[in-house]
Amino acid sequence: MTTPPPSNTGTNFTDATKVEQLTSHTYSASFPDDWCIGSVPHGGFITAVFLQVSTLHFSTTLRTQNQPNPITLHLEFLRRTQTGPALFTVQDTKLGRQTSVLHITLSQGDRVEVVGYITHSNTSTETGVSSPHTHVLHPTPLPVSIPLLKTNTDPNYHLQAMPFPKFRKATTKSQIYSPQTQPSPIISDEWIRLSTGEPWTNTSLGYACDMFPLPTDFLSASTPTQTQNHPSNAKYWFPTLLLSIDFKKTLPTQGIEWLFIRIERKQTRNGRMDIAMTAWDEEGELVAISNHVALVVSSERNTSARSEVKGGKKIGGVDVCTLHRAIELDLEDGDSALLVYRNYVQPRSLCLSMPKYDCSAEKNLQVKEEPKCNLEQSETSHVITSPNR
C-alpha cells in the first residue's frame, strides 16, 4: 500500500489562514469555503487564524516585547462565522515582562462573532520550577511505527475515511489514522497530519486541537454509509461554544509532520458535549492540552439563514454598539456612566465619523464632551451624567 497523496484541491493552510495588517491593531483575513463545515468555517480553522493574528501582532506592533510564542488561548464563539472577509481587532490588555495578554475580536460586517484572549511569552527564555512528573495516558495507546504509518501499513492503525466529506469539507485537510478498536466509546486516539503536505506549527495546532472523527454513537444515527457523500445526509453539526488551549511545548520553526491526539468526552447530555484533548509529538512529549464545550444540533442549523444582529443601547436613536463599537455603556435612571468609543481606520483609510448626539430625549442626559474623530486609532472617553447630579 502506497503513501496517501497530499490533498491538491482547494487552498492549503498557509494561504487559507493568511492575515494582513491594516493598522497597528486591526487585521484582515478571508475565510475560504473549503475550510468549512457546511456553510460555517471550521472552529479549529478560526482558532488557527486567531493565532496567526496574535503572532503577527507580536512580530510587528509589539515586536519590542520579544514574546513570539502563544502559551494560552481562550475563545468564545458567539455567532456563526461565514466565508469571505473578516476583521480582527486587537486590544493590548496587559503588557508584561514575562507574559502579555491580547483581547481579540473577530467581526464580519456588523456582527461580532468570536472573542478571545491569547497570552504570549518567550518560551526560549522561560525559567522556573519544573516537575519530573508528567501526565500518563490510561489506557496506554497502541504502539506505532511512523515509517509504516506513512505508507498506511501499520498493523495497529489505519487511515480513516472521514464521513460526509462534502458537508464536512474542513476534515479533508487532514489525514487521521485511528486504531482498529478505540479504547472506549468516550475515548478515541488518532495520529494526524495535514493532507496539504504542510507541517504542524504553533498556529496550525489550533486546527489540530479541533479535528477528530465523529463520535460513533452519532455516526451510527446518521444516514447509511452509501449515501454519506451527499451534504444533506449529515444528521448532526457540532458547533463550538468555547475552546481553550494550553501550549506545553513550542514546536520548532520548521514544524513537525505528526501529532498523536487523545480525545475524551465525559458526558453528552441534552445536546451539550464536553471534549478534552491532549496532543503529543513523535517523541512522546506533551505539546498541548485543549478543552472544548460544543453543542450537538441538527445539521440544518448550520445552513439556515442568519438572523440579523439586534442593536444595542441607543443614544439619540443611533445604535452605539454598531456604529462605534462602544466598549461599555451602562446607563440607568439618575446614574453616571462611562462611555468609551473606539474608532478604527477602515481598510481604505476611512474613519467612521462620530455624529453629535442630542441626548436630551434619552433619559434627560447630557454629553459633557463631544466626540472627535481622527485618522489614527483612538479611544475617546465621554462621561454622560444626569443633570440632577
JSON list of N, CA, C and O in Angstrom, two decimals, residues 164-189:
[
{"chain": "A", "resi": 164, "resn": "PHE", "atom": "N", "xyz": [-19.14, 12.15, 5.43]},
{"chain": "A", "resi": 164, "resn": "PHE", "atom": "CA", "xyz": [-19.77, 13.37, 4.91]},
{"chain": "A", "resi": 164, "resn": "PHE", "atom": "C", "xyz": [-18.74, 14.41, 4.45]},
{"chain": "A", "resi": 164, "resn": "PHE", "atom": "O", "xyz": [-18.77, 15.57, 4.87]},
{"chain": "A", "resi": 165, "resn": "PRO", "atom": "N", "xyz": [-17.78, 14.04, 3.60]},
{"chain": "A", "resi": 165, "resn": "PRO", "atom": "CA", "xyz": [-16.72, 14.99, 3.22]},
{"chain": "A", "resi": 165, "resn": "PRO", "atom": "C", "xyz": [-17.23, 16.20, 2.45]},
{"chain": "A", "resi": 165, "resn": "PRO", "atom": "O", "xyz": [-16.58, 17.25, 2.48]},
{"chain": "A", "resi": 166, "resn": "LYS", "atom": "N", "xyz": [-18.37, 16.08, 1.77]},
{"chain": "A", "resi": 166, "resn": "LYS", "atom": "CA", "xyz": [-18.89, 17.25, 1.05]},
{"chain": "A", "resi": 166, "resn": "LYS", "atom": "C", "xyz": [-19.54, 18.25, 1.99]},
{"chain": "A", "resi": 166, "resn": "LYS", "atom": "O", "xyz": [-19.63, 19.44, 1.67]},
{"chain": "A", "resi": 167, "resn": "PHE", "atom": "N", "xyz": [-20.01, 17.77, 3.13]},
{"chain": "A", "resi": 167, "resn": "PHE", "atom": "CA", "xyz": [-20.55, 18.67, 4.16]},
{"chain": "A", "resi": 167, "resn": "PHE", "atom": "C", "xyz": [-19.44, 19.12, 5.11]},
{"chain": "A", "resi": 167, "resn": "PHE", "atom": "O", "xyz": [-19.30, 20.29, 5.42]},
{"chain": "A", "resi": 168, "resn": "ARG", "atom": "N", "xyz": [-18.61, 18.17, 5.55]},
{"chain": "A", "resi": 168, "resn": "ARG", "atom": "CA", "xyz": [-17.52, 18.46, 6.48]},
{"chain": "A", "resi": 168, "resn": "ARG", "atom": "C", "xyz": [-16.22, 18.64, 5.69]},
{"chain": "A", "resi": 168, "resn": "ARG", "atom": "O", "xyz": [-15.27, 17.87, 5.82]},
{"chain": "A", "resi": 169, "resn": "LYS", "atom": "N", "xyz": [-16.20, 19.68, 4.87]},
{"chain": "A", "resi": 169, "resn": "LYS", "atom": "CA", "xyz": [-15.09, 19.89, 3.93]},
{"chain": "A", "resi": 169, "resn": "LYS", "atom": "C", "xyz": [-13.76, 20.09, 4.66]},
{"chain": "A", "resi": 169, "resn": "LYS", "atom": "O", "xyz": [-12.71, 19.67, 4.17]},
{"chain": "A", "resi": 170, "resn": "ALA", "atom": "N", "xyz": [-13.78, 20.73, 5.81]},
{"chain": "A", "resi": 170, "resn": "ALA", "atom": "CA", "xyz": [-12.54, 21.00, 6.54]},
{"chain": "A", "resi": 170, "resn": "ALA", "atom": "C", "xyz": [-11.83, 19.73, 6.97]},
{"chain": "A", "resi": 170, "resn": "ALA", "atom": "O", "xyz": [-10.61, 19.72, 7.18]},
{"chain": "A", "resi": 171, "resn": "THR", "atom": "N", "xyz": [-12.58, 18.62, 7.09]},
{"chain": "A", "resi": 171, "resn": "THR", "atom": "CA", "xyz": [-11.95, 17.37, 7.52]},
{"chain": "A", "resi": 171, "resn": "THR", "atom": "C", "xyz": [-11.05, 16.78, 6.44]},
{"chain": "A", "resi": 171, "resn": "THR", "atom": "O", "xyz": [-10.19, 15.96, 6.74]},
{"chain": "A", "resi": 172, "resn": "THR", "atom": "N", "xyz": [-11.24, 17.19, 5.18]},
{"chain": "A", "resi": 172, "resn": "THR", "atom": "CA", "xyz": [-10.40, 16.66, 4.11]},
{"chain": "A", "resi": 172, "resn": "THR", "atom": "C", "xyz": [-9.01, 17.26, 4.13]},
{"chain": "A", "resi": 172, "resn": "THR", "atom": "O", "xyz": [-8.14, 16.82, 3.37]},
{"chain": "A", "resi": 173, "resn": "LYS", "atom": "N", "xyz": [-8.77, 18.26, 4.97]},
{"chain": "A", "resi": 173, "resn": "LYS", "atom": "CA", "xyz": [-7.46, 18.90, 5.06]},
{"chain": "A", "resi": 173, "resn": "LYS", "atom": "C", "xyz": [-6.50, 18.14, 5.97]},
{"chain": "A", "resi": 173, "resn": "LYS", "atom": "O", "xyz": [-5.36, 18.54, 6.16]},
{"chain": "A", "resi": 174, "resn": "SER", "atom": "N", "xyz": [-6.97, 17.06, 6.56]},
{"chain": "A", "resi": 174, "resn": "SER", "atom": "CA", "xyz": [-6.12, 16.26, 7.43]},
{"chain": "A", "resi": 174, "resn": "SER", "atom": "C", "xyz": [-6.27, 14.79, 7.09]},
{"chain": "A", "resi": 174, "resn": "SER", "atom": "O", "xyz": [-7.25, 14.37, 6.46]},
{"chain": "A", "resi": 175, "resn": "GLN", "atom": "N", "xyz": [-5.28, 14.00, 7.49]},
{"chain": "A", "resi": 175, "resn": "GLN", "atom": "CA", "xyz": [-5.33, 12.55, 7.39]},
{"chain": "A", "resi": 175, "resn": "GLN", "atom": "C", "xyz": [-5.24, 11.99, 8.80]},
{"chain": "A", "resi": 175, "resn": "GLN", "atom": "O", "xyz": [-4.27, 12.25, 9.52]},
{"chain": "A", "resi": 176, "resn": "ILE", "atom": "N", "xyz": [-6.27, 11.26, 9.19]},
{"chain": "A", "resi": 176, "resn": "ILE", "atom": "CA", "xyz": [-6.36, 10.73, 10.55]},
{"chain": "A", "resi": 176, "resn": "ILE", "atom": "C", "xyz": [-6.21, 9.21, 10.50]},
{"chain": "A", "resi": 176, "resn": "ILE", "atom": "O", "xyz": [-6.92, 8.52, 9.76]},
{"chain": "A", "resi": 177, "resn": "TYR", "atom": "N", "xyz": [-5.29, 8.71, 11.30]},
{"chain": "A", "resi": 177, "resn": "TYR", "atom": "CA", "xyz": [-5.03, 7.27, 11.41]},
{"chain": "A", "resi": 177, "resn": "TYR", "atom": "C", "xyz": [-5.52, 6.82, 12.78]},
{"chain": "A", "resi": 177, "resn": "TYR", "atom": "O", "xyz": [-4.99, 7.26, 13.81]},
{"chain": "A", "resi": 178, "resn": "SER", "atom": "N", "xyz": [-6.51, 5.96, 12.80]},
{"chain": "A", "resi": 178, "resn": "SER", "atom": "CA", "xyz": [-7.15, 5.52, 14.04]},
{"chain": "A", "resi": 178, "resn": "SER", "atom": "C", "xyz": [-6.80, 4.07, 14.33]},
{"chain": "A", "resi": 178, "resn": "SER", "atom": "O", "xyz": [-6.53, 3.28, 13.40]},
{"chain": "A", "resi": 179, "resn": "PRO", "atom": "N", "xyz": [-6.83, 3.67, 15.60]},
{"chain": "A", "resi": 179, "resn": "PRO", "atom": "CA", "xyz": [-6.61, 2.25, 15.93]},
{"chain": "A", "resi": 179, "resn": "PRO", "atom": "C", "xyz": [-7.78, 1.41, 15.42]},
{"chain": "A", "resi": 179, "resn": "PRO", "atom": "O", "xyz": [-8.89, 1.92, 15.20]},
{"chain": "A", "resi": 180, "resn": "GLN", "atom": "N", "xyz": [-7.53, 0.13, 15.25]},
{"chain": "A", "resi": 180, "resn": "GLN", "atom": "CA", "xyz": [-8.59, -0.75, 14.75]},
{"chain": "A", "resi": 180, "resn": "GLN", "atom": "C", "xyz": [-9.78, -0.75, 15.70]},
{"chain": "A", "resi": 180, "resn": "GLN", "atom": "O", "xyz": [-10.93, -0.82, 15.27]},
{"chain": "A", "resi": 181, "resn": "THR", "atom": "N", "xyz": [-9.50, -0.64, 17.00]},
{"chain": "A", "resi": 181, "resn": "THR", "atom": "CA", "xyz": [-10.56, -0.54, 18.02]},
{"chain": "A", "resi": 181, "resn": "THR", "atom": "C", "xyz": [-10.19, 0.58, 18.97]},
{"chain": "A", "resi": 181, "resn": "THR", "atom": "O", "xyz": [-9.08, 0.59, 19.52]},
{"chain": "A", "resi": 182, "resn": "GLN", "atom": "N", "xyz": [-11.10, 1.52, 19.18]},
{"chain": "A", "resi": 182, "resn": "GLN", "atom": "CA", "xyz": [-10.82, 2.63, 20.08]},
{"chain": "A", "resi": 182, "resn": "GLN", "atom": "C", "xyz": [-10.85, 2.16, 21.53]},
{"chain": "A", "resi": 182, "resn": "GLN", "atom": "O", "xyz": [-11.50, 1.16, 21.87]},
{"chain": "A", "resi": 183, "resn": "PRO", "atom": "N", "xyz": [-10.13, 2.88, 22.43]},
{"chain": "A", "resi": 183, "resn": "PRO", "atom": "CA", "xyz": [-10.06, 2.45, 23.83]},
{"chain": "A", "resi": 183, "resn": "PRO", "atom": "C", "xyz": [-11.41, 2.30, 24.52]},
{"chain": "A", "resi": 183, "resn": "PRO", "atom": "O", "xyz": [-11.59, 1.41, 25.35]},
{"chain": "A", "resi": 184, "resn": "SER", "atom": "N", "xyz": [-12.37, 3.17, 24.20]},
{"chain": "A", "resi": 184, "resn": "SER", "atom": "CA", "xyz": [-13.70, 3.08, 24.80]},
{"chain": "A", "resi": 184, "resn": "SER", "atom": "C", "xyz": [-14.65, 3.94, 23.99]},
{"chain": "A", "resi": 184, "resn": "SER", "atom": "O", "xyz": [-14.21, 4.73, 23.14]},
{"chain": "A", "resi": 185, "resn": "PRO", "atom": "N", "xyz": [-15.96, 3.84, 24.23]},
{"chain": "A", "resi": 185, "resn": "PRO", "atom": "CA", "xyz": [-16.91, 4.68, 23.48]},
{"chain": "A", "resi": 185, "resn": "PRO", "atom": "C", "xyz": [-16.72, 6.18, 23.70]},
{"chain": "A", "resi": 185, "resn": "PRO", "atom": "O", "xyz": [-17.15, 6.97, 22.86]},
{"chain": "A", "resi": 186, "resn": "ILE", "atom": "N", "xyz": [-16.07, 6.58, 24.80]},
{"chain": "A", "resi": 186, "resn": "ILE", "atom": "CA", "xyz": [-15.88, 8.01, 25.07]},
{"chain": "A", "resi": 186, "resn": "ILE", "atom": "C", "xyz": [-14.41, 8.42, 24.99]},
{"chain": "A", "resi": 186, "resn": "ILE", "atom": "O", "xyz": [-14.07, 9.56, 25.31]},
{"chain": "A", "resi": 187, "resn": "ILE", "atom": "N", "xyz": [-13.54, 7.52, 24.55]},
{"chain": "A", "resi": 187, "resn": "ILE", "atom": "CA", "xyz": [-12.12, 7.84, 24.36]},
{"chain": "A", "resi": 187, "resn": "ILE", "atom": "C", "xyz": [-11.72, 7.41, 22.95]},
{"chain": "A", "resi": 187, "resn": "ILE", "atom": "O", "xyz": [-12.03, 6.30, 22.53]},
{"chain": "A", "resi": 188, "resn": "SER", "atom": "N", "xyz": [-11.05, 8.30, 22.23]},
{"chain": "A", "resi": 188, "resn": "SER", "atom": "CA", "xyz": [-10.56, 7.93, 20.90]},
{"chain": "A", "resi": 188, "resn": "SER", "atom": "C", "xyz": [-9.14, 8.46, 20.71]},
{"chain": "A", "resi": 188, "resn": "SER", "atom": "O", "xyz": [-8.79, 9.53, 21.23]},
{"chain": "A", "resi": 189, "resn": "ASP", "atom": "N", "xyz": [-8.34, 7.69, 20.00]},
{"chain": "A", "resi": 189, "resn": "ASP", "atom": "CA", "xyz": [-6.95, 8.05, 19.71]},
{"chain": "A", "resi": 189, "resn": "ASP", "atom": "C", "xyz": [-6.79, 8.28, 18.21]},
{"chain": "A", "resi": 189, "resn": "ASP", "atom": "O", "xyz": [-7.52, 7.70, 17.39]}
]
